[in-house]
mmCIF file of C-alpha atoms in Angstrom:
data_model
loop_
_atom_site.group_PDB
_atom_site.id
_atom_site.type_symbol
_atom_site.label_atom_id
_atom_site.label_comp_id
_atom_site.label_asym_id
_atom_site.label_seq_id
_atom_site.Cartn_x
_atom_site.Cartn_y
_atom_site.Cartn_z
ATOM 1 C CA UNK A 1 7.498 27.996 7.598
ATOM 2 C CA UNK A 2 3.533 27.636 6.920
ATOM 3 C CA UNK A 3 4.551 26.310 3.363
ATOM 4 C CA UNK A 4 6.855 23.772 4.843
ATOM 5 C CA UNK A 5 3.655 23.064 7.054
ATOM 6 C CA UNK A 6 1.152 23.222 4.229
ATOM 7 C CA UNK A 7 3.207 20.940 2.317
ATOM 8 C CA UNK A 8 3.900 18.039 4.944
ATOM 9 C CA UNK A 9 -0.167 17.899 5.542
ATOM 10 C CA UNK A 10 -0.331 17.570 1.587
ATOM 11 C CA UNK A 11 2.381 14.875 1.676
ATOM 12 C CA UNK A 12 0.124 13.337 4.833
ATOM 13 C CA UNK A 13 -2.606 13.291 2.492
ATOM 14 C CA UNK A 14 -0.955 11.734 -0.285
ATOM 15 C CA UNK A 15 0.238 8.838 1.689
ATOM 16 C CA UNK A 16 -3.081 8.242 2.899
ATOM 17 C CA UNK A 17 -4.721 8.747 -0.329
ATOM 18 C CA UNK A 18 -2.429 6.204 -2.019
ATOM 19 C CA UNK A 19 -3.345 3.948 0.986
ATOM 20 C CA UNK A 20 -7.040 4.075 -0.323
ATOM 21 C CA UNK A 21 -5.787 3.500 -3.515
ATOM 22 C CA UNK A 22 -3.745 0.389 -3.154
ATOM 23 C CA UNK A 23 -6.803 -0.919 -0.793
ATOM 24 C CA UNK A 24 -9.210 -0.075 -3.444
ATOM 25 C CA UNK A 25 -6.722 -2.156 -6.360
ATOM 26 C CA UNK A 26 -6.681 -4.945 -3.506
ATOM 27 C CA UNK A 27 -10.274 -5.412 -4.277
ATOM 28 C CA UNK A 28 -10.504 -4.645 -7.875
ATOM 29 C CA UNK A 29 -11.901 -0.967 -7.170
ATOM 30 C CA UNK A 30 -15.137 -2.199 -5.958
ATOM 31 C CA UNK A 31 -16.266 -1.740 -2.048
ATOM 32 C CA UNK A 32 -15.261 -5.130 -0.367
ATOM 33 C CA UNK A 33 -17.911 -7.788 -0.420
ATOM 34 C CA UNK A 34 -16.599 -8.787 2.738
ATOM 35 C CA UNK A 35 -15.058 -7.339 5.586
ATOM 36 C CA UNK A 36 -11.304 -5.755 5.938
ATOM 37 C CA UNK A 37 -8.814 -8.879 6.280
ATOM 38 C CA UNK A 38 -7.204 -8.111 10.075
ATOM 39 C CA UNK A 39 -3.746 -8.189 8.455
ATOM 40 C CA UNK A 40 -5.159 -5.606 6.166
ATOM 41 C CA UNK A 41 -7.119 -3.740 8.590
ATOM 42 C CA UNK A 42 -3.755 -3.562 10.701
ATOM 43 C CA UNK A 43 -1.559 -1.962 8.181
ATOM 44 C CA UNK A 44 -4.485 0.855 7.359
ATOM 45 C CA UNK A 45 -4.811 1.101 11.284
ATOM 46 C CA UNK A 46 -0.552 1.602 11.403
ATOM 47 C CA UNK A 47 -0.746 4.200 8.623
ATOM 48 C CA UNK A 48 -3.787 6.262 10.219
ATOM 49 C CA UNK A 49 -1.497 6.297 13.444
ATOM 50 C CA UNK A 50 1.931 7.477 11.389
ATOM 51 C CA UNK A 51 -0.220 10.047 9.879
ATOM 52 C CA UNK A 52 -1.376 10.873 13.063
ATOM 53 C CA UNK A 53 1.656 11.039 14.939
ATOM 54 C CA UNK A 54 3.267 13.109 12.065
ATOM 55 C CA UNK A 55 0.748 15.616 12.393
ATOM 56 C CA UNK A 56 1.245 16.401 15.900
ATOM 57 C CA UNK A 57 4.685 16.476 15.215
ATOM 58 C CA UNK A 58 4.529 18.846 12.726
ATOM 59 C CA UNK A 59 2.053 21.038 15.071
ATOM 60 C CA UNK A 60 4.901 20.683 17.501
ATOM 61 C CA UNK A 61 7.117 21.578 15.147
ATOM 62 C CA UNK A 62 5.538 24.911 13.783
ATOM 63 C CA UNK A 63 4.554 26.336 17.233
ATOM 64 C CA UNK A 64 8.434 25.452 18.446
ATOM 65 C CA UNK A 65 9.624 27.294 15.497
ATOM 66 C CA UNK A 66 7.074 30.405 15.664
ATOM 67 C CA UNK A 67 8.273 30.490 19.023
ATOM 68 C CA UNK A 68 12.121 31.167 18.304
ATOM 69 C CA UNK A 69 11.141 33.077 15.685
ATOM 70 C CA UNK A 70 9.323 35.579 18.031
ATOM 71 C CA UNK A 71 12.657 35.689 20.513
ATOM 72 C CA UNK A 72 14.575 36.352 17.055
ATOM 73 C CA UNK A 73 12.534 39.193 16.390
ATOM 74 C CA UNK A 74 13.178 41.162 19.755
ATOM 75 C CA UNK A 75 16.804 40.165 20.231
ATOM 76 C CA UNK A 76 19.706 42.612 18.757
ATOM 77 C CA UNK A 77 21.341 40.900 15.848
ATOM 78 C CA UNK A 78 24.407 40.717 17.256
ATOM 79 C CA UNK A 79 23.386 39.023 20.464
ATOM 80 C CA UNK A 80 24.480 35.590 21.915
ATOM 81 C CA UNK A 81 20.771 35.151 22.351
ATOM 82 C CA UNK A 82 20.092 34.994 19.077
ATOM 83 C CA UNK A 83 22.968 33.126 18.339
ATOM 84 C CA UNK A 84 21.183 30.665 21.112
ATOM 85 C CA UNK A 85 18.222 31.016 19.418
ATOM 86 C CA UNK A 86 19.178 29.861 15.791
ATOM 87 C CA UNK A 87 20.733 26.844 17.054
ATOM 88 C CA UNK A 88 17.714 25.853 18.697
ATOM 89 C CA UNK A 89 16.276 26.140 15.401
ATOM 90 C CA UNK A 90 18.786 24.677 13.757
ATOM 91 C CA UNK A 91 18.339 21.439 16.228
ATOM 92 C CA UNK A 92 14.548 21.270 15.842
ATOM 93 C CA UNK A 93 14.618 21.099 12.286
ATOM 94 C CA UNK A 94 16.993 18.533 12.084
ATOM 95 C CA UNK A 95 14.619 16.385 14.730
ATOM 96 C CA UNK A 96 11.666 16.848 11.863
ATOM 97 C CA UNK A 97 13.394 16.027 9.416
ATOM 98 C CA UNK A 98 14.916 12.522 11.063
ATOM 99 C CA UNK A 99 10.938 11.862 12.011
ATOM 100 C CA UNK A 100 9.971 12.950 8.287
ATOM 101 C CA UNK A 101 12.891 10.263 7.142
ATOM 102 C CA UNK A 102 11.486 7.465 9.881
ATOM 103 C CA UNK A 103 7.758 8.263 8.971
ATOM 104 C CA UNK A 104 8.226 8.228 5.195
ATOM 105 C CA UNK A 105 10.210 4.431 5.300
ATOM 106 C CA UNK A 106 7.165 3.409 7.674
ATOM 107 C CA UNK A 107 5.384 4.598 5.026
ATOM 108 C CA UNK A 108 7.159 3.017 2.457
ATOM 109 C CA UNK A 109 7.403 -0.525 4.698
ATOM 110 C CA UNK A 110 3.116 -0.045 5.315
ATOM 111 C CA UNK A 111 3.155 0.343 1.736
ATOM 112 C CA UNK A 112 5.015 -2.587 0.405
ATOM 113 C CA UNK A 113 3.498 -4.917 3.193
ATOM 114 C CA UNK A 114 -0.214 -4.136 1.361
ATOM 115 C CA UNK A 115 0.810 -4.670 -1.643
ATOM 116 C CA UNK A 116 2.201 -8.058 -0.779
ATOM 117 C CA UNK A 117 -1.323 -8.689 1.054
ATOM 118 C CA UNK A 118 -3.117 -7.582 -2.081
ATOM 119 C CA UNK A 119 -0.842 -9.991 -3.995
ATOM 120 C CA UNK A 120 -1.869 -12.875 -1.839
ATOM 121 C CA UNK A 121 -5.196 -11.882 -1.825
ATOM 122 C CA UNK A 122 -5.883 -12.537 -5.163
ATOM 123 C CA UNK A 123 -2.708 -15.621 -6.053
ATOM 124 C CA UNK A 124 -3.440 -19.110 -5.628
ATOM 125 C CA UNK A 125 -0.971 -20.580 -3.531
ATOM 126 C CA UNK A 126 -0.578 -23.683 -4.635
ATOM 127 C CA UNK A 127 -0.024 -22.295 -8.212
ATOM 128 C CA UNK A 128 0.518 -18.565 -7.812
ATOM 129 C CA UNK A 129 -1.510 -17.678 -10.761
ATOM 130 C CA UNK A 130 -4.424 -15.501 -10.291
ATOM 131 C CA UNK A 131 -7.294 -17.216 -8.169
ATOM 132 C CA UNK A 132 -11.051 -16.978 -8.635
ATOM 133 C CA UNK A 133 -11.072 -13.320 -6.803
ATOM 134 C CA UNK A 134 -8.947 -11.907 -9.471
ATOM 135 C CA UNK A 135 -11.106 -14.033 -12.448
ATOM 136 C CA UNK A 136 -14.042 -12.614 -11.122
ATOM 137 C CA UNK A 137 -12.722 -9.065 -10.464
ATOM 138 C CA UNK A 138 -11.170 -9.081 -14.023
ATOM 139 C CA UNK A 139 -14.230 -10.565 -15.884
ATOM 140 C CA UNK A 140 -16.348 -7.797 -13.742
ATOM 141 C CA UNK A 141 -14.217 -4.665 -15.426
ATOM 142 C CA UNK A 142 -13.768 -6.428 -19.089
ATOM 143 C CA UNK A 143 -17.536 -6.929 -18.984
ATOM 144 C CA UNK A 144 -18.050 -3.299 -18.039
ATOM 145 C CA UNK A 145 -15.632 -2.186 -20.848
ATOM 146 C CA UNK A 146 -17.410 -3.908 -23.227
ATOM 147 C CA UNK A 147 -20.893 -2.335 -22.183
ATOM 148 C CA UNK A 148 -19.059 0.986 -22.450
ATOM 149 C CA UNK A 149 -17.225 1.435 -25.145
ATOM 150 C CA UNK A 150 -17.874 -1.672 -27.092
ATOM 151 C CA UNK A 151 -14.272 -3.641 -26.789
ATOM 152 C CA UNK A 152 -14.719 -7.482 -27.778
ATOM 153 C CA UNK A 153 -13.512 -9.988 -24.480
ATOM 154 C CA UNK A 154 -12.759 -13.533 -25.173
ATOM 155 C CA UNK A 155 -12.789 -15.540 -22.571
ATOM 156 C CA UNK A 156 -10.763 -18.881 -22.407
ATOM 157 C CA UNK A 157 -11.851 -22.042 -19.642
ATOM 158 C CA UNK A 158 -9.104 -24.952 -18.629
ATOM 159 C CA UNK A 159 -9.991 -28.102 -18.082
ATOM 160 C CA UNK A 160 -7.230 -30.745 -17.109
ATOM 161 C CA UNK A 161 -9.081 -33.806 -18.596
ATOM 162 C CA UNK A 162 -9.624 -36.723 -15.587
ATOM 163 C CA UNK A 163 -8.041 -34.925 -12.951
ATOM 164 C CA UNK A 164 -9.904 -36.240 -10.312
ATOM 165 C CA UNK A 165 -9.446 -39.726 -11.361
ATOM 166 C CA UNK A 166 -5.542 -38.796 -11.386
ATOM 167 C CA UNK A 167 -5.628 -37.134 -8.033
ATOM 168 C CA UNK A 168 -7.592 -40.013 -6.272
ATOM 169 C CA UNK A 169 -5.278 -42.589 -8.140
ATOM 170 C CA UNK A 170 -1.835 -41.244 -7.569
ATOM 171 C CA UNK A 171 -2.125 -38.936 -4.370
ATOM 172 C CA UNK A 172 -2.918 -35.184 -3.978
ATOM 173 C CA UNK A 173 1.043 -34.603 -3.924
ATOM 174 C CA UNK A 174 0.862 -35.506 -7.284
ATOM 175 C CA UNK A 175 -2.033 -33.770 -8.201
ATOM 176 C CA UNK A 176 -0.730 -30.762 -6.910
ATOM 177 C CA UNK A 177 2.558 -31.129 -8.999
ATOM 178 C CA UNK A 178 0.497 -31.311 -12.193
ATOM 179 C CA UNK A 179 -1.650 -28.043 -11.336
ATOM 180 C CA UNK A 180 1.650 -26.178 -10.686
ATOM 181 C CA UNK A 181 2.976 -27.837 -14.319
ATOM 182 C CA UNK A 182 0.047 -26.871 -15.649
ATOM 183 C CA UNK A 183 -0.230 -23.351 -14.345
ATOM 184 C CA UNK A 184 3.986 -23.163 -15.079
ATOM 185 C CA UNK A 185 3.191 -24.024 -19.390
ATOM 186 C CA UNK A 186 0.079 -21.282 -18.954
ATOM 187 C CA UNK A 187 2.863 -18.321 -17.115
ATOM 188 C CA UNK A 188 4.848 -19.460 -19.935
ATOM 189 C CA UNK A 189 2.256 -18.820 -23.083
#
């Protein structure tokens, strides 16, 4: 029963770690230059609680179970008490293991929501091609590869010719159509 324990704590800490993680990709593995976004701050927050909560549970759990286990021990085998007694164990492990299922899609729900957020966090709207978060993040790391080990980095800079002049002249609508053409034929090479 302690290894069930010891291994439900290690899957707590997994969870959380990859939490980290996936925060950590959100900003390009670098410490945030600003603070948490409160949608992003919310979803840590809602983990940290599930974690919690399934720790207590699991506390709950194993002191329940060492319980029974000590009114197993001094009951004859053949007793209804016993009988009684693995039921009741029976029962409780089937509630941990329907809050282990619920906790783990939470999980799983906490988990996808982030990396949607992370997704945003670094996609133009307008075009959905990487903004100038990403740009900068990804410049930051090929720059550091390059000090490192020496690996060339080209970099390549867009300019639609007389945009302005087209954007003033024929509406922002219009303007906006020809940055998500424009962004479309770059997705596309």
């Amino acid at each position: 029963m302690l290894m069930v324990f010891a291994l439900l704590v290690l899957l707590l800490i997994v969870f959380a770690l990859i939490a980290a993680a996936m925060m950590a990709f959100a900003r390009g593995g670098k410490p945030p230059a600003e603070p948490m976004s409160p949608a992003a701050r919310q979803a840590l927050d809602k983990i940290q609680n599930l974690a919690g909560n399934l720790a207590v549970d699991m506390v709950d759990h194993a002191q329940e179970v060492e319980q029974i286990t000590s009114v197993l021990k001094a009951i004859p085998a053949d007793d209804e008490a016993a009988l009684a007694a693995v039921s009741r164990l029976v029962q409780i492990n089937q509630q941990i293991q329907q809050q282990l299922a619920s906790t783990e899609e939470k999980l799983q729900t906490q988990a996808r929501q982030m990396e949607a957020q992370a997704f945003e966090a670094r996609t133009d709207a307008l075009t959905q091609i990487a903004n100038r978060r990403s740009f900068d993040d990804a410049l930051a790391r090929r720059i550091e590869e390059q000090q490192r080990r020496g690996v060339e980095t080209s970099i390549v800079l867009l300019d639609v010719d007389h945009f302005k002049k087209f954007n003033d002249s024929h509406g922002h609508q219009a303007g906006d159509e020809v940055l998500r053409h424009v962004a479309q034929v770059l997705r596309q090479n």
